[in-house]
mmCIF file of C-alpha atoms in Angstrom:
data_model
loop_
_atom_site.group_PDB
_atom_site.id
_atom_site.type_symbol
_atom_site.label_atom_id
_atom_site.label_comp_id
_atom_site.label_asym_id
_atom_site.label_seq_id
_atom_site.Cartn_x
_atom_site.Cartn_y
_atom_site.Cartn_z
ATOM 1 C CA MET A 111 -12.147 61.883 -27.719
ATOM 2 C CA SER A 112 -9.117 62.352 -29.850
ATOM 3 C CA PHE A 113 -10.369 60.658 -32.986
ATOM 4 C CA MET A 114 -8.534 62.058 -35.980
ATOM 5 C CA LYS A 115 -5.893 63.805 -33.967
ATOM 6 C CA SER A 116 -3.184 61.340 -34.754
ATOM 7 C CA LEU A 117 -3.761 62.020 -38.434
ATOM 8 C CA ASP A 118 -3.552 65.724 -37.965
ATOM 9 C CA ILE A 119 -0.251 65.405 -36.083
ATOM 10 C CA GLY A 120 1.097 63.182 -38.832
ATOM 11 C CA ALA A 121 -0.034 65.601 -41.504
ATOM 12 C CA SER A 122 1.671 68.552 -39.702
ATOM 13 C CA ALA A 123 4.935 66.577 -39.752
ATOM 14 C CA LEU A 124 4.589 65.735 -43.400
ATOM 15 C CA SER A 125 4.122 69.358 -44.375
ATOM 16 C CA ALA A 126 7.080 70.426 -42.222
ATOM 17 C CA GLU A 127 9.304 67.857 -43.842
ATOM 18 C CA ARG A 128 8.179 68.937 -47.245
ATOM 19 C CA THR A 129 9.241 72.478 -46.413
ATOM 20 C CA HIS A 130 12.558 71.066 -45.277
ATOM 21 C CA LEU A 131 12.993 69.142 -48.529
ATOM 22 C CA ASN A 132 12.051 72.248 -50.546
ATOM 23 C CA THR A 133 14.735 74.233 -48.660
ATOM 24 C CA ILE A 134 17.314 71.552 -49.298
ATOM 25 C CA SER A 135 16.615 71.476 -53.014
ATOM 26 C CA MET A 136 16.752 75.235 -53.063
ATOM 27 C CA ASN A 137 20.205 75.047 -51.507
ATOM 28 C CA LEU A 138 21.331 72.426 -53.991
ATOM 29 C CA ALA A 139 19.907 74.431 -56.958
ATOM 30 C CA ASN A 140 21.775 77.545 -55.852
ATOM 31 C CA VAL A 141 25.278 76.148 -55.365
ATOM 32 C CA ASN A 142 26.736 78.559 -57.926
ATOM 33 C CA THR A 143 24.350 81.524 -57.588
ATOM 34 C CA THR A 144 26.130 84.835 -57.282
ATOM 35 C CA ARG A 145 23.202 87.198 -57.736
ATOM 36 C CA THR A 146 20.041 87.322 -55.617
ATOM 37 C CA PRO A 147 17.209 89.928 -55.361
ATOM 38 C CA GLU A 148 18.587 90.947 -51.920
ATOM 39 C CA GLY A 149 22.048 91.460 -53.524
ATOM 40 C CA GLY A 150 25.140 89.473 -53.144
ATOM 41 C CA PRO A 151 25.562 85.707 -53.510
ATOM 42 C CA TYR A 152 22.904 83.211 -52.371
ATOM 43 C CA LYS A 153 22.956 82.414 -48.692
ATOM 44 C CA ARG A 154 22.468 78.840 -47.517
ATOM 45 C CA LYS A 155 19.059 78.349 -45.853
ATOM 46 C CA THR A 156 18.073 76.165 -42.897
ATOM 47 C CA VAL A 157 14.637 75.358 -41.495
ATOM 48 C CA LEU A 158 13.629 75.937 -37.891
ATOM 49 C CA PHE A 159 11.201 73.310 -36.454
ATOM 50 C CA LYS A 160 8.840 74.132 -33.627
ATOM 51 C CA ALA A 161 6.513 71.918 -31.647
ATOM 52 C CA VAL A 162 3.009 73.374 -31.781
ATOM 53 C CA PRO A 163 -0.230 72.365 -30.004
ATOM 54 C CA VAL A 164 -2.720 70.602 -32.287
ATOM 55 C CA GLU A 165 -5.755 72.319 -30.898
ATOM 56 C CA THR A 166 -7.207 75.763 -30.655
ATOM 57 C CA PRO A 167 -6.848 77.352 -27.210
ATOM 58 C CA PHE A 168 -10.541 76.884 -26.395
ATOM 59 C CA ALA A 169 -10.625 73.267 -27.404
ATOM 60 C CA LYS A 170 -7.448 72.773 -25.372
ATOM 61 C CA ALA A 171 -9.052 74.110 -22.218
ATOM 62 C CA MET A 172 -11.738 71.428 -22.587
ATOM 63 C CA GLN A 173 -9.277 68.577 -22.914
ATOM 64 C CA THR A 174 -7.627 66.276 -20.446
ATOM 65 C CA GLU A 175 -4.060 66.842 -19.421
ATOM 66 C CA LEU A 176 -2.863 64.159 -21.793
ATOM 67 C CA GLU A 177 -4.491 65.672 -24.855
ATOM 68 C CA ARG A 178 -3.297 69.088 -24.024
ATOM 69 C CA GLU A 179 0.255 67.782 -24.194
ATOM 70 C CA LEU A 180 -0.021 66.482 -27.753
ATOM 71 C CA ARG A 181 2.139 68.428 -30.139
ATOM 72 C CA GLY A 182 2.302 68.719 -33.921
ATOM 73 C CA VAL A 183 5.286 70.249 -35.640
ATOM 74 C CA LYS A 184 5.648 73.275 -37.770
ATOM 75 C CA ALA A 185 8.449 74.619 -39.978
ATOM 76 C CA LYS A 186 8.512 77.953 -38.156
ATOM 77 C CA ALA A 187 10.933 79.864 -40.299
ATOM 78 C CA VAL A 188 13.492 79.491 -43.086
ATOM 79 C CA LEU A 189 16.659 81.152 -41.821
ATOM 80 C CA ASN A 190 19.848 82.279 -43.483
ATOM 81 C CA ASP A 191 22.957 80.379 -42.550
ATOM 82 C CA ASN A 192 25.575 82.974 -41.891
ATOM 83 C CA ARG A 193 28.663 80.992 -42.813
ATOM 84 C CA PRO A 194 31.190 83.022 -44.880
ATOM 85 C CA PHE A 195 31.263 82.787 -48.638
ATOM 86 C CA LYS A 196 33.668 80.573 -50.487
ATOM 87 C CA GLN A 197 36.297 82.539 -52.516
ATOM 88 C CA VAL A 198 36.995 81.011 -55.853
ATOM 89 C CA TYR A 199 39.565 82.381 -58.370
ATOM 90 C CA ASP A 200 37.832 82.884 -61.677
ATOM 91 C CA PRO A 201 38.911 86.196 -63.275
ATOM 92 C CA GLY A 202 36.617 85.656 -66.274
ATOM 93 C CA HIS A 203 33.433 85.565 -64.120
ATOM 94 C CA PRO A 204 31.271 88.709 -64.465
ATOM 95 C CA ASP A 205 30.956 88.934 -60.671
ATOM 96 C CA ALA A 206 34.683 88.571 -59.982
ATOM 97 C CA ASN A 207 36.249 91.280 -57.798
ATOM 98 C CA GLN A 208 39.417 93.279 -58.509
ATOM 99 C CA GLU A 209 41.734 90.375 -57.651
ATOM 100 C CA GLY A 210 39.738 87.957 -59.806
ATOM 101 C CA TYR A 211 38.002 86.132 -56.912
ATOM 102 C CA VAL A 212 34.285 85.223 -57.000
ATOM 103 C CA SER A 213 32.247 84.908 -53.784
ATOM 104 C CA LEU A 214 30.187 81.693 -53.969
ATOM 105 C CA PRO A 215 27.732 80.308 -51.349
ATOM 106 C CA ASP A 216 29.544 77.779 -49.114
ATOM 107 C CA ILE A 217 27.145 74.826 -49.788
ATOM 108 C CA ASN A 218 28.468 71.366 -49.228
ATOM 109 C CA VAL A 219 26.625 68.957 -51.498
ATOM 110 C CA VAL A 220 27.391 65.982 -49.271
ATOM 111 C CA GLU A 221 25.971 67.796 -46.272
ATOM 112 C CA GLU A 222 22.812 68.655 -48.178
ATOM 113 C CA MET A 223 22.456 65.044 -49.358
ATOM 114 C CA ALA A 224 22.721 63.818 -45.740
ATOM 115 C CA ASN A 225 20.117 66.328 -44.679
ATOM 116 C CA MET A 226 17.892 65.145 -47.569
ATOM 117 C CA LEU A 227 18.136 61.560 -46.321
ATOM 118 C CA THR A 228 17.159 62.502 -42.769
ATOM 119 C CA ALA A 229 14.220 64.510 -44.133
ATOM 120 C CA MET A 230 13.132 61.509 -46.170
ATOM 121 C CA ARG A 231 13.443 59.056 -43.273
ATOM 122 C CA THR A 232 11.415 61.359 -41.027
ATOM 123 C CA TYR A 233 8.830 61.741 -43.737
ATOM 124 C CA GLU A 234 8.642 57.934 -44.113
ATOM 125 C CA ALA A 235 8.325 57.461 -40.357
ATOM 126 C CA ASN A 236 5.391 59.822 -40.249
ATOM 127 C CA VAL A 237 3.791 58.258 -43.273
ATOM 128 C CA SER A 238 3.872 54.879 -41.575
ATOM 129 C CA ALA A 239 2.445 56.454 -38.416
ATOM 130 C CA ILE A 240 -0.485 57.675 -40.450
ATOM 131 C CA THR A 241 -0.892 54.325 -42.219
ATOM 132 C CA THR A 242 -0.989 52.369 -38.993
ATOM 133 C CA THR A 243 -3.436 54.765 -37.437
ATOM 134 C CA LYS A 244 -5.660 54.373 -40.487
ATOM 135 C CA SER A 245 -5.449 50.562 -40.181
ATOM 136 C CA MET A 246 -6.465 50.883 -36.556
ATOM 137 C CA TYR A 247 -9.491 52.898 -37.437
ATOM 138 C CA ASN A 248 -10.476 50.391 -40.127
ATOM 139 C CA LYS A 249 -10.184 47.570 -37.609
ATOM 140 C CA ALA A 250 -12.406 49.531 -35.206
ATOM 141 C CA LEU A 251 -15.035 49.886 -37.958
ATOM 142 C CA GLU A 252 -15.040 46.126 -38.383
ATOM 143 C CA ILE A 253 -16.165 45.562 -34.765
ATOM 144 C CA GLY A 254 -19.888 45.775 -35.473
ATOM 145 C CA ARG A 255 -19.803 43.642 -38.575
ATOM 146 C CA MET B 149 -24.646 45.753 -13.320
ATOM 147 C CA LYS B 150 -25.930 42.571 -14.887
ATOM 148 C CA SER B 151 -26.836 43.314 -18.460
ATOM 149 C CA LEU B 152 -26.645 41.978 -21.982
ATOM 150 C CA PHE B 153 -23.098 43.241 -22.301
ATOM 151 C CA GLY B 154 -20.637 41.932 -19.723
ATOM 152 C CA THR B 155 -17.958 44.081 -18.132
ATOM 153 C CA HIS B 156 -15.372 42.570 -20.385
ATOM 154 C CA ILE B 157 -16.880 44.389 -23.340
ATOM 155 C CA HIS B 158 -16.594 47.694 -21.417
ATOM 156 C CA LEU B 159 -13.124 46.763 -20.424
ATOM 157 C CA THR B 160 -12.091 46.017 -24.006
ATOM 158 C CA GLY B 161 -13.573 49.332 -25.146
ATOM 159 C CA ARG B 162 -11.669 51.171 -22.476
ATOM 160 C CA VAL B 163 -8.388 49.593 -23.366
ATOM 161 C CA LEU B 164 -8.993 50.368 -27.067
ATOM 162 C CA ASP B 165 -9.368 54.027 -25.965
ATOM 163 C CA MET B 166 -6.069 53.907 -24.110
ATOM 164 C CA ARG B 167 -4.322 52.385 -27.083
ATOM 165 C CA LEU B 168 -5.686 55.116 -29.361
ATOM 166 C CA LYS B 169 -4.343 57.695 -26.963
ATOM 167 C CA ARG B 170 -0.941 56.039 -27.006
ATOM 168 C CA GLN B 171 -1.036 56.127 -30.789
ATOM 169 C CA ASN B 172 -1.725 59.877 -30.625
ATOM 170 C CA VAL B 173 1.198 60.442 -28.336
ATOM 171 C CA VAL B 174 3.536 58.355 -30.493
ATOM 172 C CA SER B 175 2.474 60.382 -33.546
ATOM 173 C CA SER B 176 3.251 63.498 -31.638
ATOM 174 C CA ASN B 177 6.704 62.202 -30.819
ATOM 175 C CA LEU B 178 7.352 61.116 -34.417
ATOM 176 C CA ALA B 179 6.265 64.459 -35.750
ATOM 177 C CA ASN B 180 8.797 66.157 -33.465
ATOM 178 C CA VAL B 181 11.774 63.880 -34.152
ATOM 179 C CA LYS B 182 13.780 66.922 -35.352
ATOM 180 C CA THR B 183 12.437 69.576 -33.078
ATOM 181 C CA PRO B 184 15.265 70.756 -30.838
ATOM 182 C CA GLY B 185 14.431 70.518 -27.125
ATOM 183 C CA TYR B 186 11.283 68.441 -27.586
ATOM 184 C CA LYS B 187 10.757 65.820 -24.930
ATOM 185 C CA ALA B 188 9.329 62.442 -25.831
ATOM 186 C CA ARG B 189 5.976 61.737 -24.193
ATOM 187 C CA ARG B 190 4.728 58.371 -22.936
ATOM 188 C CA VAL B 191 1.372 56.950 -21.957
ATOM 189 C CA GLU B 192 1.341 54.102 -19.433
ATOM 190 C CA PHE B 193 -1.812 52.393 -18.354
ATOM 191 C CA GLU B 194 -1.115 48.660 -18.010
ATOM 192 C CA GLU B 195 -0.328 48.864 -14.260
ATOM 193 C CA ARG B 196 -3.327 51.050 -13.489
ATOM 194 C CA LEU B 197 -5.475 48.649 -15.470
ATOM 195 C CA GLN B 198 -4.196 45.673 -13.485
ATOM 196 C CA ALA B 199 -4.858 47.482 -10.266
ATOM 197 C CA ALA B 200 -8.369 48.404 -11.415
ATOM 198 C CA LEU B 201 -8.944 44.781 -12.278
ATOM 199 C CA ASP B 202 -7.579 43.780 -8.953
ATOM 200 C CA LEU B 203 -5.031 41.543 -10.558
ATOM 201 C CA ASP B 204 -1.751 43.285 -9.842
ATOM 202 C CA SER B 205 1.372 41.438 -8.685
ATOM 203 C CA LYS B 206 0.490 42.035 -5.043
ATOM 204 C CA GLY B 207 -2.344 39.570 -5.530
ATOM 205 C CA ARG B 208 -5.967 40.227 -5.163
ATOM 206 C CA VAL B 209 -7.684 41.147 -1.937
ATOM 207 C CA THR B 210 -9.758 38.267 -0.699
ATOM 208 C CA ARG B 211 -13.255 38.916 0.546
ATOM 209 C CA THR B 212 -13.473 37.007 3.872
ATOM 210 C CA ASP B 213 -16.771 38.558 4.908
ATOM 211 C CA LYS B 214 -19.834 39.376 2.902
ATOM 212 C CA MET B 215 -19.819 42.821 4.440
ATOM 213 C CA HIS B 216 -16.587 43.630 2.589
ATOM 214 C CA LEU B 217 -17.060 45.858 -0.424
ATOM 215 C CA PRO B 218 -16.740 43.739 -3.571
ATOM 216 C CA ALA B 219 -13.756 44.678 -5.643
ATOM 217 C CA LYS B 220 -15.498 44.810 -8.947
ATOM 218 C CA PHE B 221 -14.040 46.327 -12.051
ATOM 219 C CA ASP B 222 -15.502 49.617 -13.083
ATOM 220 C CA PRO B 223 -14.101 50.774 -16.409
ATOM 221 C CA ASN B 224 -14.563 54.439 -15.499
ATOM 222 C CA THR B 225 -12.328 54.379 -12.480
ATOM 223 C CA PHE B 226 -9.016 54.225 -14.182
ATOM 224 C CA GLY B 227 -7.198 56.294 -16.758
ATOM 225 C CA PRO B 228 -3.776 56.430 -18.288
ATOM 226 C CA ASP B 229 -0.670 57.945 -16.650
ATOM 227 C CA PHE B 230 1.185 60.393 -18.679
ATOM 228 C CA PHE B 231 4.942 60.829 -18.655
ATOM 229 C CA LYS B 232 7.269 63.444 -20.072
ATOM 230 C CA SER B 233 10.970 62.693 -20.049
ATOM 231 C CA ILE B 234 12.396 65.034 -17.497
ATOM 232 C CA GLU B 235 15.539 66.378 -19.109
ATOM 233 C CA PRO B 236 15.647 67.433 -22.780
ATOM 234 C CA ARG B 237 19.060 66.684 -24.008
ATOM 235 C CA VAL B 238 20.168 68.762 -26.996
ATOM 236 C CA TYR B 239 23.203 67.692 -28.967
ATOM 237 C CA GLN B 240 23.986 69.401 -32.235
ATOM 238 C CA GLY B 241 20.417 70.586 -32.549
ATOM 239 C CA GLU B 242 19.118 67.078 -32.204
ATOM 240 C CA ASP B 243 16.646 66.004 -29.565
ATOM 241 C CA ALA B 244 15.488 63.373 -27.168
ATOM 242 C CA VAL B 245 13.181 61.329 -29.423
ATOM 243 C CA ASP B 246 14.372 57.865 -30.370
ATOM 244 C CA LEU B 247 12.907 56.993 -33.741
ATOM 245 C CA ASP B 248 13.399 53.224 -33.464
ATOM 246 C CA LYS B 249 11.835 53.119 -30.028
ATOM 247 C CA GLU B 250 8.794 55.085 -31.219
ATOM 248 C CA MET B 251 8.324 52.799 -34.249
ATOM 249 C CA ALA B 252 8.549 49.714 -32.043
ATOM 250 C CA ILE B 253 5.963 51.165 -29.634
ATOM 251 C CA MET B 254 3.734 52.015 -32.488
ATOM 252 C CA ALA B 255 3.934 48.556 -34.034
ATOM 253 C CA LYS B 256 3.219 46.865 -30.738
ATOM 254 C CA ASN B 257 0.395 49.218 -30.009
ATOM 255 C CA THR B 258 -1.272 48.681 -33.391
ATOM 256 C CA LEU B 259 -0.972 44.918 -33.131
ATOM 257 C CA MET B 260 -2.605 44.933 -29.755
ATOM 258 C CA TYR B 261 -5.295 47.305 -30.948
ATOM 259 C CA ASN B 262 -6.123 45.098 -33.888
ATOM 260 C CA ALA B 263 -6.103 42.012 -31.644
ATOM 261 C CA LEU B 264 -8.534 43.656 -29.311
ATOM 262 C CA THR B 265 -10.929 44.641 -32.069
ATOM 263 C CA GLN B 266 -10.970 40.949 -32.945
ATOM 264 C CA VAL B 267 -11.764 40.070 -29.414
ATOM 265 C CA MET B 268 -14.539 42.595 -29.370
ATOM 266 C CA GLN B 269 -15.903 41.335 -32.691
ATOM 267 C CA LYS B 270 -15.927 37.703 -31.405
ATOM 268 C CA ASN B 271 -17.723 38.914 -28.347
ATOM 269 C CA PHE B 272 -20.563 40.354 -30.369
ATOM 270 C CA GLU B 273 -20.637 37.350 -32.681
ATOM 271 C CA GLY B 274 -21.029 35.155 -29.614
ATOM 272 C CA LEU B 275 -23.937 37.276 -28.386
ATOM 273 C CA LYS B 276 -25.533 37.135 -31.813
ATOM 274 C CA THR B 277 -25.266 33.405 -31.910
ATOM 275 C CA ALA B 278 -26.830 33.112 -28.527
ATOM 276 C CA ILE B 279 -29.705 35.379 -29.615
ATOM 277 C CA THR B 280 -30.417 33.766 -33.007
ATOM 278 C CA GLU B 281 -29.614 30.156 -32.286
ATOM 279 C CA GLY B 282 -30.675 29.952 -28.645
ATOM 280 C CA GLY B 283 -34.325 29.372 -29.380
ATOM 281 C CA ARG B 284 -33.808 26.492 -31.721
#
């Protein structure tokens, strides 16, 4: 029986959302970054989510159809967003080119904020899923009392 | 089988199982709210349960002869049906999971689960009373 599975699934979502939130704050922190270890200005990052099975392949083979279909989620990769850099005229900047333009990452703060809200709401939804599951288990424990 | 525990206790236990399964599936949907191309899953068992209890809308089959097989509920004869939405719709990287709907299903499910545990608890309390107070 799938006893703690619901909690595992919730936990996988929480950790994926946390990665998402980390990525968003990384983007916000690097709005003006012109130098990175890879060279060039900072590139905006996005997270790729993937639905993954909660069980190991063997445990999966032993399950019913329904339980085989359960999916957790995983932040599969943090990818570079390949939008072109913003050109800002600032001749005094050390990384300005011949014409006095600096390449800055094209990060829209409003967009990042909106993403942050979605990440937060998803996180909350999953927290409440975990809480309700917990309350169900507690109720089940009360049966024999 | 006539025993200390009536079929209704088995029935309640079985339905609790189904509700736990539904909770798992809802968690799975909620976890994948942002996964592109993920299809929401559903667990349905109410109709199958009604049929197993011989109480569905078509009305129960009457036994007109004692040779007819009795339609008695056996909690092991039914299980949940499992649905996947057929077509994943992908707009702007978003997916086919409706957050509000999932939350509503979850709330309903939890309420019913908690209510059923109460039912079960009262059943056992009743049994206990019969055992301890019956001899007095």
